[in-house]
Amino acid sequence: MRLTHLADYAVVMMTAAARREAASRLSATELSDETGVPLPTAQKLMQRLAAAGLLVGTRGSGGGYALARPVSDISLADIVEAVEGPIAMTQCSGSDEPSDCALDAHCRLKPHMGVVGEKVRGALGAVSLQELAS
């Protein structure tokens, strides 16, 4: 499994945000400058992270984004899922619905792939943003 560029950038940005004082306001421009993530991508990611409840946005002067929870309460899995959606190892993981896979109708592994996804999510969930930022 390999993280997409967007998930990787989100982890980099959230780690940079975690190194700031608690409740400090962040802008996409600041995080872009600090991390090297292109500004349009940083803006897009901050919106996704806010929609997932990892950042809280405030408008107006003195506005910006802040971490929505303590860094110890945000996991690597939370960040990846905010950008990529649920962690699944295959396109059919966690679903009894037919998929686009050519093997779907005869696959004996499909019923077990949800367990694999849960284990991967558990491993990523065990890594806190606090650990990544230290």
PDB file of C-alpha atoms in Angstrom:
ATOM      1  CA  MET A   1       0.000   0.000   0.000  1.00  0.00           C
ATOM      2  CA  ARG A   2       1.291   3.424  -0.900  1.00  0.00           C
ATOM      3  CA  LEU A   3      -0.188   6.769   0.097  1.00  0.00           C
ATOM      4  CA  THR A   4      -1.271   9.047  -2.711  1.00  0.00           C
ATOM      5  CA  HIS A   5       0.412  12.428  -3.057  1.00  0.00           C
ATOM      6  CA  LEU A   6      -2.634  14.110  -1.516  1.00  0.00           C
ATOM      7  CA  ALA A   7      -2.618  11.855   1.549  1.00  0.00           C
ATOM      8  CA  ASP A   8       1.129  12.297   1.912  1.00  0.00           C
ATOM      9  CA  TYR A   9       0.801  16.082   1.651  1.00  0.00           C
ATOM     10  CA  ALA A  10      -2.037  16.061   4.196  1.00  0.00           C
ATOM     11  CA  VAL A  11       0.164  14.178   6.677  1.00  0.00           C
ATOM     12  CA  VAL A  12       3.019  16.635   6.099  1.00  0.00           C
ATOM     13  CA  MET A  13       0.713  19.629   6.592  1.00  0.00           C
ATOM     14  CA  MET A  14      -0.979  18.222   9.696  1.00  0.00           C
ATOM     15  CA  THR A  15       2.417  17.399  11.189  1.00  0.00           C
ATOM     16  CA  ALA A  16       3.545  20.987  10.602  1.00  0.00           C
ATOM     17  CA  ALA A  17       0.308  22.237  12.179  1.00  0.00           C
ATOM     18  CA  ALA A  18       0.856  19.963  15.186  1.00  0.00           C
ATOM     19  CA  ARG A  19       4.235  21.552  15.863  1.00  0.00           C
ATOM     20  CA  ARG A  20       2.559  24.900  16.487  1.00  0.00           C
ATOM     21  CA  GLU A  21       1.134  26.038  19.806  1.00  0.00           C
ATOM     22  CA  ALA A  22      -2.251  24.558  20.633  1.00  0.00           C
ATOM     23  CA  ALA A  23      -5.178  26.538  19.159  1.00  0.00           C
ATOM     24  CA  SER A  24      -2.894  28.698  17.010  1.00  0.00           C
ATOM     25  CA  ARG A  25      -4.439  29.781  13.708  1.00  0.00           C
ATOM     26  CA  LEU A  26      -2.945  28.520  10.468  1.00  0.00           C
ATOM     27  CA  SER A  27      -3.415  29.642   6.913  1.00  0.00           C
ATOM     28  CA  ALA A  28      -2.986  27.606   3.766  1.00  0.00           C
ATOM     29  CA  THR A  29      -0.358  30.115   2.663  1.00  0.00           C
ATOM     30  CA  GLU A  30       1.691  29.610   5.848  1.00  0.00           C
ATOM     31  CA  LEU A  31       1.514  25.837   5.639  1.00  0.00           C
ATOM     32  CA  SER A  32       2.315  25.909   1.928  1.00  0.00           C
ATOM     33  CA  ASP A  33       5.386  28.060   2.561  1.00  0.00           C
ATOM     34  CA  GLU A  34       6.498  25.925   5.502  1.00  0.00           C
ATOM     35  CA  THR A  35       5.990  22.516   3.899  1.00  0.00           C
ATOM     36  CA  GLY A  36       6.490  23.135   0.186  1.00  0.00           C
ATOM     37  CA  VAL A  37       3.006  21.830  -0.651  1.00  0.00           C
ATOM     38  CA  PRO A  38       1.702  23.930  -3.565  1.00  0.00           C
ATOM     39  CA  LEU A  39      -0.779  26.569  -2.361  1.00  0.00           C
ATOM     40  CA  PRO A  40      -3.810  25.376  -4.383  1.00  0.00           C
ATOM     41  CA  THR A  41      -3.236  21.854  -3.059  1.00  0.00           C
ATOM     42  CA  ALA A  42      -2.819  23.130   0.510  1.00  0.00           C
ATOM     43  CA  GLN A  43      -6.107  25.039   0.231  1.00  0.00           C
ATOM     44  CA  LYS A  44      -7.909  21.980  -1.114  1.00  0.00           C
ATOM     45  CA  LEU A  45      -6.489  19.736   1.602  1.00  0.00           C
ATOM     46  CA  MET A  46      -7.334  22.137   4.417  1.00  0.00           C
ATOM     47  CA  GLN A  47     -10.936  22.155   3.239  1.00  0.00           C
ATOM     48  CA  ARG A  48     -11.034  18.353   3.200  1.00  0.00           C
ATOM     49  CA  LEU A  49      -9.393  18.125   6.618  1.00  0.00           C
ATOM     50  CA  ALA A  50     -11.915  20.619   7.988  1.00  0.00           C
ATOM     51  CA  ALA A  51     -14.827  18.704   6.441  1.00  0.00           C
ATOM     52  CA  ALA A  52     -13.525  15.573   8.178  1.00  0.00           C
ATOM     53  CA  GLY A  53     -13.445  17.360  11.540  1.00  0.00           C
ATOM     54  CA  LEU A  54      -9.674  17.489  11.901  1.00  0.00           C
ATOM     55  CA  LEU A  55      -9.397  21.257  11.414  1.00  0.00           C
ATOM     56  CA  VAL A  56     -11.744  24.046  12.442  1.00  0.00           C
ATOM     57  CA  GLY A  57     -11.962  27.103  10.215  1.00  0.00           C
ATOM     58  CA  THR A  58     -12.657  30.659  11.348  1.00  0.00           C
ATOM     59  CA  ARG A  59     -13.436  33.464   8.908  1.00  0.00           C
ATOM     60  CA  GLY A  60     -12.475  37.111   9.140  1.00  0.00           C
ATOM     61  CA  SER A  61      -9.447  38.944  10.434  1.00  0.00           C
ATOM     62  CA  GLY A  62      -7.459  36.740  12.737  1.00  0.00           C
ATOM     63  CA  GLY A  63      -9.166  33.766  11.123  1.00  0.00           C
ATOM     64  CA  GLY A  64      -7.671  30.651   9.687  1.00  0.00           C
ATOM     65  CA  TYR A  65      -7.632  27.015  10.643  1.00  0.00           C
ATOM     66  CA  ALA A  66      -6.790  25.343  13.942  1.00  0.00           C
ATOM     67  CA  LEU A  67      -6.559  21.697  14.923  1.00  0.00           C
ATOM     68  CA  ALA A  68      -9.997  20.517  15.988  1.00  0.00           C
ATOM     69  CA  ARG A  69      -8.685  18.055  18.569  1.00  0.00           C
ATOM     70  CA  PRO A  70      -5.537  17.581  20.626  1.00  0.00           C
ATOM     71  CA  VAL A  71      -2.655  16.136  18.595  1.00  0.00           C
ATOM     72  CA  SER A  72      -2.739  12.963  20.692  1.00  0.00           C
ATOM     73  CA  ASP A  73      -6.354  12.386  19.571  1.00  0.00           C
ATOM     74  CA  ILE A  74      -5.665  12.587  15.822  1.00  0.00           C
ATOM     75  CA  SER A  75      -4.266   9.482  14.155  1.00  0.00           C
ATOM     76  CA  LEU A  76      -2.522   8.811  10.905  1.00  0.00           C
ATOM     77  CA  ALA A  77      -5.611   6.812   9.888  1.00  0.00           C
ATOM     78  CA  ASP A  78      -7.830   9.863  10.542  1.00  0.00           C
ATOM     79  CA  ILE A  79      -5.714  11.990   8.209  1.00  0.00           C
ATOM     80  CA  VAL A  80      -5.503   9.388   5.438  1.00  0.00           C
ATOM     81  CA  GLU A  81      -9.250   8.715   5.574  1.00  0.00           C
ATOM     82  CA  ALA A  82     -10.028  12.430   5.491  1.00  0.00           C
ATOM     83  CA  VAL A  83      -8.333  12.636   2.113  1.00  0.00           C
ATOM     84  CA  GLU A  84      -8.741   9.157   0.619  1.00  0.00           C
ATOM     85  CA  GLY A  85     -11.929   7.866   2.215  1.00  0.00           C
ATOM     86  CA  PRO A  86     -12.181   4.582   4.112  1.00  0.00           C
ATOM     87  CA  ILE A  87      -9.050   2.469   4.144  1.00  0.00           C
ATOM     88  CA  ALA A  88      -9.586  -0.554   1.917  1.00  0.00           C
ATOM     89  CA  MET A  89      -6.988  -2.869   0.443  1.00  0.00           C
ATOM     90  CA  THR A  90      -9.091  -3.810  -2.588  1.00  0.00           C
ATOM     91  CA  GLN A  91     -12.045  -2.298  -4.418  1.00  0.00           C
ATOM     92  CA  CYS A  92     -14.391  -4.906  -2.930  1.00  0.00           C
ATOM     93  CA  SER A  93     -13.191  -4.642   0.685  1.00  0.00           C
ATOM     94  CA  GLY A  94     -15.918  -4.266   3.226  1.00  0.00           C
ATOM     95  CA  SER A  95     -18.763  -4.686   0.748  1.00  0.00           C
ATOM     96  CA  ASP A  96     -21.032  -7.532  -0.214  1.00  0.00           C
ATOM     97  CA  GLU A  97     -22.089  -5.547  -3.274  1.00  0.00           C
ATOM     98  CA  PRO A  98     -20.785  -6.619  -6.691  1.00  0.00           C
ATOM     99  CA  SER A  99     -17.641  -4.781  -7.777  1.00  0.00           C
ATOM    100  CA  ASP A 100     -15.966  -4.108 -11.127  1.00  0.00           C
ATOM    101  CA  CYS A 101     -13.460  -6.869 -10.435  1.00  0.00           C
ATOM    102  CA  ALA A 102     -13.446  -9.646 -13.045  1.00  0.00           C
ATOM    103  CA  LEU A 103     -13.072 -12.207 -10.238  1.00  0.00           C
ATOM    104  CA  ASP A 104     -15.901 -10.861  -8.096  1.00  0.00           C
ATOM    105  CA  ALA A 105     -18.457 -13.611  -8.742  1.00  0.00           C
ATOM    106  CA  HIS A 106     -16.038 -16.433  -7.835  1.00  0.00           C
ATOM    107  CA  CYS A 107     -13.667 -14.825  -5.354  1.00  0.00           C
ATOM    108  CA  ARG A 108     -13.191 -16.708  -2.110  1.00  0.00           C
ATOM    109  CA  LEU A 109     -10.978 -14.019  -0.648  1.00  0.00           C
ATOM    110  CA  LYS A 110     -13.504 -11.160  -0.869  1.00  0.00           C
ATOM    111  CA  PRO A 111     -15.292 -12.015   2.404  1.00  0.00           C
ATOM    112  CA  HIS A 112     -11.980 -11.785   4.259  1.00  0.00           C
ATOM    113  CA  MET A 113     -10.541  -8.592   2.777  1.00  0.00           C
ATOM    114  CA  GLY A 114     -12.508  -6.457   5.222  1.00  0.00           C
ATOM    115  CA  VAL A 115     -10.466  -8.001   8.046  1.00  0.00           C
ATOM    116  CA  VAL A 116      -7.248  -7.025   6.275  1.00  0.00           C
ATOM    117  CA  GLY A 117      -8.495  -3.447   5.867  1.00  0.00           C
ATOM    118  CA  GLU A 118      -9.420  -3.304   9.557  1.00  0.00           C
ATOM    119  CA  LYS A 119      -5.925  -4.464  10.553  1.00  0.00           C
ATOM    120  CA  VAL A 120      -4.279  -1.851   8.320  1.00  0.00           C
ATOM    121  CA  ARG A 121      -6.604   0.834   9.704  1.00  0.00           C
ATOM    122  CA  GLY A 122      -5.734  -0.332  13.233  1.00  0.00           C
ATOM    123  CA  ALA A 123      -2.014  -0.037  12.528  1.00  0.00           C
ATOM    124  CA  LEU A 124      -2.401   3.474  11.078  1.00  0.00           C
ATOM    125  CA  GLY A 125      -4.779   4.373  13.889  1.00  0.00           C
ATOM    126  CA  ALA A 126      -2.112   3.467  16.445  1.00  0.00           C
ATOM    127  CA  VAL A 127       0.160   6.256  15.186  1.00  0.00           C
ATOM    128  CA  SER A 128      -0.825   9.620  16.632  1.00  0.00           C
ATOM    129  CA  LEU A 129      -0.160  13.021  15.139  1.00  0.00           C
ATOM    130  CA  GLN A 130       1.723  13.757  18.333  1.00  0.00           C
ATOM    131  CA  GLU A 131       4.180  10.936  17.538  1.00  0.00           C
ATOM    132  CA  LEU A 132       4.615  12.186  13.973  1.00  0.00           C
ATOM    133  CA  ALA A 133       5.264  15.756  15.126  1.00  0.00           C
ATOM    134  CA  SER A 134       7.857  14.919  17.777  1.00  0.00           C
TER     135      SER A 134
END
